[in-house]
Amino acid sequence: LAMLLCLQVEHVVQESPLAFLAQLLNEEDIEQKPLRFVSERLRSLLRTLEVTDMQDFSPLMLVADFATLLATYQKGFCIIIEPYDERTPTLHDPLFQFCCNDASIAIRPVFERFQSVVITSGTLSPIDMYPKILGFEPRAVHSFSMSFARNVICPLVVTRGADQAALTSKFDVRSEGSTVRNYGKLLLDTAAAVPDGMVCFFTSYSYMQEIVREWHSMGILKQVLKHKLVFIETTDVLETTMALENFKRACDC
């Protein structure tokens, strides 16, 4: 009942686990300690009842998992409630998220299970920051410099679009028409100037789908296709692998 009431929001709400637990105690008289065992006890009950089709109880198990996580972790987590999906802002479709903001909590089981862990990436910079974020003491740290036969890196920070409007990806303005149009114009101008492959990065799949849809309706993608083939990443591993192979093949042509 408390979760259903929370979903009746008209704007984005962020709460701490402690605040949500306090609300449960005041309104539903549910204490924190019993919630820690809800998930385990529900699964034990289903096994005792010899339930075979667990899929029928997956929504209930999801709520039980949330209750256990909520009662177990108070630090490094937050609750975010959104009144609608950003892809359909006119449709009331609330989204309830329990978000982990502390990367050390997520990687801790890896360190506990395995004796040796190797973390490697081309973007671990500054390298001394990651042990602090992930909460571990590295035994060995090595950094290798990158070498190029010629100067191929030219970092640019673009703050304004072609119409001099502010260019930003802030959540509250990133879907505005001028922002979408200016990013599309920047992509088009870059595609016309860069002789080889390009990669356009988005902060999320949903935002990518929204912007690609807008660029298509504006005719921007049609103009980009005059200069480049367009390959779009999806959540499907096979589709993304094929898109990556085709992208490499197009760059080599």
mmCIF file of C-alpha atoms in Angstrom:
data_model
loop_
_atom_site.group_PDB
_atom_site.id
_atom_site.type_symbol
_atom_site.label_atom_id
_atom_site.label_comp_id
_atom_site.label_asym_id
_atom_site.label_seq_id
_atom_site.Cartn_x
_atom_site.Cartn_y
_atom_site.Cartn_z
ATOM 1 C CA LEU A 1 0.000 0.000 0.000
ATOM 2 C CA ALA A 2 2.820 2.392 0.824
ATOM 3 C CA MET A 3 4.443 1.732 -2.558
ATOM 4 C CA LEU A 4 1.145 2.302 -4.376
ATOM 5 C CA LEU A 5 0.684 5.626 -2.613
ATOM 6 C CA CYS A 6 4.230 6.652 -3.519
ATOM 7 C CA LEU A 7 3.486 6.062 -7.177
ATOM 8 C CA GLN A 8 0.787 8.742 -7.154
ATOM 9 C CA VAL A 9 3.310 11.486 -7.817
ATOM 10 C CA GLU A 10 3.226 14.242 -10.431
ATOM 11 C CA HIS A 11 6.931 15.080 -10.351
ATOM 12 C CA VAL A 12 10.232 13.272 -9.776
ATOM 13 C CA VAL A 13 10.774 12.393 -6.114
ATOM 14 C CA GLN A 14 14.016 11.261 -4.481
ATOM 15 C CA GLU A 15 14.060 9.729 -1.010
ATOM 16 C CA SER A 16 16.636 8.081 1.204
ATOM 17 C CA PRO A 17 16.039 4.497 2.395
ATOM 18 C CA LEU A 18 15.827 5.735 5.977
ATOM 19 C CA ALA A 19 13.063 8.194 5.082
ATOM 20 C CA PHE A 20 11.095 5.462 3.289
ATOM 21 C CA LEU A 21 11.537 3.083 6.236
ATOM 22 C CA ALA A 22 10.323 5.780 8.610
ATOM 23 C CA GLN A 23 7.262 6.239 6.410
ATOM 24 C CA LEU A 24 6.563 2.485 6.508
ATOM 25 C CA LEU A 25 6.846 2.485 10.287
ATOM 26 C CA ASN A 26 4.532 5.467 10.745
ATOM 27 C CA GLU A 27 1.873 4.535 8.201
ATOM 28 C CA GLU A 28 1.985 0.714 8.074
ATOM 29 C CA ASP A 29 3.600 -0.118 11.447
ATOM 30 C CA ILE A 30 6.265 -2.201 9.669
ATOM 31 C CA GLU A 31 9.674 -2.286 11.332
ATOM 32 C CA GLN A 32 12.998 -2.513 9.549
ATOM 33 C CA LYS A 33 14.338 -5.786 10.973
ATOM 34 C CA PRO A 34 11.582 -8.154 9.676
ATOM 35 C CA LEU A 35 11.937 -6.676 6.187
ATOM 36 C CA ARG A 36 15.492 -8.027 5.930
ATOM 37 C CA PHE A 37 14.173 -11.591 5.773
ATOM 38 C CA VAL A 38 11.123 -11.046 3.534
ATOM 39 C CA SER A 39 12.802 -12.273 0.332
ATOM 40 C CA GLU A 40 14.296 -15.402 1.914
ATOM 41 C CA ARG A 41 11.095 -16.317 3.760
ATOM 42 C CA LEU A 42 8.933 -15.860 0.657
ATOM 43 C CA ARG A 43 11.154 -18.240 -1.327
ATOM 44 C CA SER A 44 11.125 -20.694 1.568
ATOM 45 C CA LEU A 45 7.322 -20.561 1.636
ATOM 46 C CA LEU A 46 7.062 -21.171 -2.103
ATOM 47 C CA ARG A 47 9.414 -24.173 -1.812
ATOM 48 C CA THR A 48 7.398 -25.549 1.092
ATOM 49 C CA LEU A 49 4.180 -25.217 -0.899
ATOM 50 C CA GLU A 50 5.966 -26.943 -3.809
ATOM 51 C CA VAL A 51 5.092 -24.169 -6.218
ATOM 52 C CA THR A 52 6.420 -25.102 -9.659
ATOM 53 C CA ASP A 53 5.474 -22.063 -11.750
ATOM 54 C CA MET A 54 7.536 -19.399 -10.011
ATOM 55 C CA GLN A 55 6.907 -16.983 -12.874
ATOM 56 C CA ASP A 56 3.407 -16.320 -11.535
ATOM 57 C CA PHE A 57 4.939 -14.956 -8.337
ATOM 58 C CA SER A 58 7.726 -12.883 -9.920
ATOM 59 C CA PRO A 59 6.013 -9.513 -9.212
ATOM 60 C CA LEU A 60 5.623 -10.456 -5.556
ATOM 61 C CA MET A 61 9.213 -11.704 -5.396
ATOM 62 C CA LEU A 62 10.380 -8.407 -6.891
ATOM 63 C CA VAL A 63 8.644 -6.484 -4.113
ATOM 64 C CA ALA A 64 10.126 -8.863 -1.520
ATOM 65 C CA ASP A 65 13.628 -8.360 -2.958
ATOM 66 C CA PHE A 66 13.148 -4.606 -2.779
ATOM 67 C CA ALA A 67 12.019 -4.817 0.864
ATOM 68 C CA THR A 68 15.086 -6.879 1.794
ATOM 69 C CA LEU A 69 17.494 -4.549 0.000
ATOM 70 C CA LEU A 70 15.785 -1.507 1.521
ATOM 71 C CA ALA A 71 16.171 -2.863 5.051
ATOM 72 C CA THR A 72 19.741 -4.047 4.466
ATOM 73 C CA TYR A 73 21.324 -0.993 2.815
ATOM 74 C CA GLN A 74 20.756 2.533 4.062
ATOM 75 C CA LYS A 75 24.013 4.087 2.864
ATOM 76 C CA GLY A 76 24.914 4.392 -0.789
ATOM 77 C CA PHE A 77 21.352 3.891 -2.034
ATOM 78 C CA CYS A 78 18.418 6.144 -2.870
ATOM 79 C CA ILE A 79 14.820 5.765 -4.044
ATOM 80 C CA ILE A 80 13.741 7.622 -7.179
ATOM 81 C CA ILE A 81 10.092 7.797 -8.211
ATOM 82 C CA GLU A 82 9.235 9.159 -11.637
ATOM 83 C CA PRO A 83 5.621 9.861 -12.687
ATOM 84 C CA TYR A 84 6.168 8.768 -16.302
ATOM 85 C CA ASP A 85 8.628 7.238 -18.721
ATOM 86 C CA GLU A 86 10.650 9.973 -20.431
ATOM 87 C CA ARG A 87 9.775 8.377 -23.783
ATOM 88 C CA THR A 88 6.025 8.935 -23.147
ATOM 89 C CA PRO A 89 5.738 12.108 -21.013
ATOM 90 C CA THR A 90 1.991 12.448 -21.646
ATOM 91 C CA LEU A 91 1.175 8.989 -20.261
ATOM 92 C CA HIS A 92 1.089 8.458 -16.492
ATOM 93 C CA ASP A 93 3.292 5.388 -16.127
ATOM 94 C CA PRO A 94 5.137 5.694 -12.781
ATOM 95 C CA LEU A 95 8.602 4.218 -12.381
ATOM 96 C CA PHE A 96 9.899 3.157 -8.945
ATOM 97 C CA GLN A 97 13.676 2.677 -8.741
ATOM 98 C CA PHE A 98 15.991 1.599 -5.938
ATOM 99 C CA CYS A 99 19.358 2.948 -7.095
ATOM 100 C CA CYS A 100 22.831 2.052 -5.891
ATOM 101 C CA ASN A 101 25.029 5.173 -5.837
ATOM 102 C CA ASP A 102 28.084 3.485 -4.340
ATOM 103 C CA ALA A 103 30.108 1.418 -6.802
ATOM 104 C CA SER A 104 32.036 -0.266 -3.959
ATOM 105 C CA ILE A 105 28.852 -2.056 -2.848
ATOM 106 C CA ALA A 106 28.296 -3.486 -6.319
ATOM 107 C CA ILE A 107 31.843 -4.789 -6.768
ATOM 108 C CA ARG A 108 32.319 -6.038 -3.198
ATOM 109 C CA PRO A 109 31.006 -9.590 -3.938
ATOM 110 C CA VAL A 110 33.634 -9.897 -6.691
ATOM 111 C CA PHE A 111 36.463 -9.074 -4.288
ATOM 112 C CA GLU A 112 35.042 -11.428 -1.668
ATOM 113 C CA ARG A 113 34.685 -14.377 -4.050
ATOM 114 C CA PHE A 114 37.896 -14.193 -6.054
ATOM 115 C CA GLN A 115 41.437 -14.116 -4.709
ATOM 116 C CA SER A 116 42.868 -12.133 -7.639
ATOM 117 C CA VAL A 117 41.001 -9.455 -9.581
ATOM 118 C CA VAL A 118 42.393 -7.575 -12.576
ATOM 119 C CA ILE A 119 40.759 -4.280 -13.524
ATOM 120 C CA THR A 120 41.807 -2.927 -16.895
ATOM 121 C CA SER A 121 40.435 -0.245 -19.175
ATOM 122 C CA GLY A 122 41.537 2.452 -21.550
ATOM 123 C CA THR A 123 39.664 5.073 -19.534
ATOM 124 C CA LEU A 124 40.923 4.485 -15.966
ATOM 125 C CA SER A 125 42.137 8.036 -15.488
ATOM 126 C CA PRO A 126 43.053 9.367 -13.025
ATOM 127 C CA ILE A 127 44.147 5.904 -12.008
ATOM 128 C CA ASP A 128 44.440 6.634 -8.267
ATOM 129 C CA MET A 129 40.763 7.635 -8.072
ATOM 130 C CA TYR A 130 39.274 4.203 -8.778
ATOM 131 C CA PRO A 131 40.583 2.387 -5.676
ATOM 132 C CA LYS A 132 38.924 5.104 -3.580
ATOM 133 C CA ILE A 133 35.629 4.801 -5.475
ATOM 134 C CA LEU A 134 35.592 0.988 -5.409
ATOM 135 C CA GLY A 135 36.932 0.702 -1.865
ATOM 136 C CA PHE A 136 39.990 -1.528 -2.247
ATOM 137 C CA GLU A 137 43.760 -1.434 -1.874
ATOM 138 C CA PRO A 138 45.515 -2.394 -5.135
ATOM 139 C CA ARG A 139 48.514 -4.719 -4.900
ATOM 140 C CA ALA A 140 49.943 -3.576 -8.234
ATOM 141 C CA VAL A 141 49.151 -0.619 -10.491
ATOM 142 C CA HIS A 142 50.510 -0.205 -14.007
ATOM 143 C CA SER A 143 49.783 2.491 -16.564
ATOM 144 C CA PHE A 144 50.795 2.263 -20.214
ATOM 145 C CA SER A 145 50.999 5.301 -22.433
ATOM 146 C CA MET A 146 49.284 5.335 -25.811
ATOM 147 C CA SER A 147 51.294 6.144 -28.908
ATOM 148 C CA PHE A 148 50.070 7.277 -32.304
ATOM 149 C CA ALA A 149 51.984 7.697 -35.533
ATOM 150 C CA ARG A 150 50.280 11.055 -35.997
ATOM 151 C CA ASN A 151 48.163 13.493 -34.020
ATOM 152 C CA VAL A 152 44.654 12.015 -34.245
ATOM 153 C CA ILE A 153 43.052 13.386 -31.064
ATOM 154 C CA CYS A 154 41.424 16.817 -31.051
ATOM 155 C CA PRO A 155 39.212 17.267 -27.956
ATOM 156 C CA LEU A 156 36.582 20.006 -28.246
ATOM 157 C CA VAL A 157 33.998 21.270 -25.751
ATOM 158 C CA VAL A 158 30.966 22.724 -27.531
ATOM 159 C CA THR A 159 28.809 24.922 -25.302
ATOM 160 C CA ARG A 160 26.553 26.587 -27.887
ATOM 161 C CA GLY A 161 24.756 25.446 -30.986
ATOM 162 C CA ALA A 162 24.634 26.982 -34.441
ATOM 163 C CA ASP A 163 21.893 29.381 -33.277
ATOM 164 C CA GLN A 164 23.963 30.344 -30.197
ATOM 165 C CA ALA A 165 21.531 28.573 -27.852
ATOM 166 C CA ALA A 166 23.133 26.834 -24.869
ATOM 167 C CA LEU A 167 24.065 23.244 -25.707
ATOM 168 C CA THR A 168 23.688 20.977 -22.675
ATOM 169 C CA SER A 169 22.588 17.447 -21.808
ATOM 170 C CA LYS A 170 21.069 18.407 -18.440
ATOM 171 C CA PHE A 171 18.039 16.227 -17.731
ATOM 172 C CA ASP A 172 15.507 19.069 -17.547
ATOM 173 C CA VAL A 173 16.417 20.620 -20.924
ATOM 174 C CA ARG A 174 17.956 17.799 -22.959
ATOM 175 C CA SER A 175 14.643 16.958 -24.683
ATOM 176 C CA GLU A 176 13.827 20.536 -25.711
ATOM 177 C CA GLY A 177 13.512 21.130 -29.428
ATOM 178 C CA SER A 178 16.425 23.565 -29.666
ATOM 179 C CA THR A 179 18.757 21.188 -27.813
ATOM 180 C CA VAL A 180 17.807 18.211 -29.985
ATOM 181 C CA ARG A 181 18.108 20.265 -33.162
ATOM 182 C CA ASN A 182 21.506 21.753 -32.236
ATOM 183 C CA TYR A 183 22.956 18.361 -31.313
ATOM 184 C CA GLY A 184 21.675 17.038 -34.628
ATOM 185 C CA LYS A 185 23.254 19.961 -36.517
ATOM 186 C CA LEU A 186 26.543 19.335 -34.700
ATOM 187 C CA LEU A 187 26.400 15.649 -35.669
ATOM 188 C CA LEU A 188 25.618 16.542 -39.289
ATOM 189 C CA ASP A 189 28.446 19.095 -39.563
ATOM 190 C CA THR A 190 30.906 16.643 -37.986
ATOM 191 C CA ALA A 191 29.805 13.809 -40.302
ATOM 192 C CA ALA A 192 30.398 16.065 -43.286
ATOM 193 C CA ALA A 193 33.921 16.962 -42.102
ATOM 194 C CA VAL A 194 35.265 13.698 -40.649
ATOM 195 C CA PRO A 195 36.567 11.402 -43.410
ATOM 196 C CA ASP A 196 36.317 8.150 -41.436
ATOM 197 C CA GLY A 197 34.123 6.543 -38.791
ATOM 198 C CA MET A 198 32.334 8.373 -35.958
ATOM 199 C CA VAL A 199 30.796 7.267 -32.654
ATOM 200 C CA CYS A 200 27.936 9.247 -31.101
ATOM 201 C CA PHE A 201 27.527 8.499 -27.391
ATOM 202 C CA PHE A 202 24.247 8.814 -25.432
ATOM 203 C CA THR A 203 23.767 8.698 -21.674
ATOM 204 C CA SER A 204 21.105 5.971 -21.885
ATOM 205 C CA TYR A 205 19.315 3.710 -24.368
ATOM 206 C CA SER A 206 15.998 5.459 -23.745
ATOM 207 C CA TYR A 207 17.501 8.888 -24.422
ATOM 208 C CA MET A 208 19.156 7.568 -27.582
ATOM 209 C CA GLN A 209 15.868 6.184 -28.864
ATOM 210 C CA GLU A 210 14.106 9.453 -28.106
ATOM 211 C CA ILE A 211 16.722 11.597 -29.879
ATOM 212 C CA VAL A 212 17.061 9.270 -32.889
ATOM 213 C CA ARG A 213 13.282 9.401 -33.286
ATOM 214 C CA GLU A 214 13.340 13.214 -33.167
ATOM 215 C CA TRP A 215 16.276 13.421 -35.597
ATOM 216 C CA HIS A 216 14.383 11.161 -37.983
ATOM 217 C CA SER A 217 11.271 13.364 -37.878
ATOM 218 C CA MET A 218 13.434 16.477 -38.409
ATOM 219 C CA GLY A 219 15.125 14.933 -41.442
ATOM 220 C CA ILE A 220 18.564 15.134 -39.801
ATOM 221 C CA LEU A 221 19.293 11.411 -40.092
ATOM 222 C CA LYS A 222 18.442 11.519 -43.798
ATOM 223 C CA GLN A 223 21.076 14.229 -44.268
ATOM 224 C CA VAL A 224 23.627 12.332 -42.146
ATOM 225 C CA LEU A 225 23.113 9.278 -44.374
ATOM 226 C CA LYS A 226 24.441 11.306 -47.295
ATOM 227 C CA HIS A 227 27.849 11.234 -45.572
ATOM 228 C CA LYS A 228 27.844 8.151 -43.320
ATOM 229 C CA LEU A 229 26.178 4.788 -42.848
ATOM 230 C CA VAL A 230 24.335 4.745 -39.506
ATOM 231 C CA PHE A 231 24.539 1.779 -37.112
ATOM 232 C CA ILE A 232 22.541 1.913 -33.877
ATOM 233 C CA GLU A 233 23.434 -0.085 -30.763
ATOM 234 C CA THR A 234 20.626 -2.034 -29.076
ATOM 235 C CA THR A 235 20.289 -4.030 -25.868
ATOM 236 C CA ASP A 236 20.419 -7.239 -27.933
ATOM 237 C CA VAL A 237 23.976 -8.648 -27.870
ATOM 238 C CA LEU A 238 23.687 -10.322 -31.283
ATOM 239 C CA GLU A 239 22.329 -7.194 -32.983
ATOM 240 C CA THR A 240 25.017 -5.020 -31.415
ATOM 241 C CA THR A 241 27.782 -7.457 -32.434
ATOM 242 C CA MET A 242 26.550 -7.429 -36.023
ATOM 243 C CA ALA A 243 26.284 -3.622 -36.008
ATOM 244 C CA LEU A 244 29.857 -3.337 -34.706
ATOM 245 C CA GLU A 245 31.184 -5.690 -37.393
ATOM 246 C CA ASN A 246 29.361 -3.747 -40.097
ATOM 247 C CA PHE A 247 30.691 -0.477 -38.669
ATOM 248 C CA LYS A 248 34.271 -1.795 -38.876
ATOM 249 C CA ARG A 249 33.680 -3.021 -42.422
ATOM 250 C CA ALA A 250 32.291 0.361 -43.456
ATOM 251 C CA CYS A 251 35.324 2.153 -41.967
ATOM 252 C CA ASP A 252 37.694 -0.102 -43.916
ATOM 253 C CA CYS A 253 35.985 0.540 -47.245
#
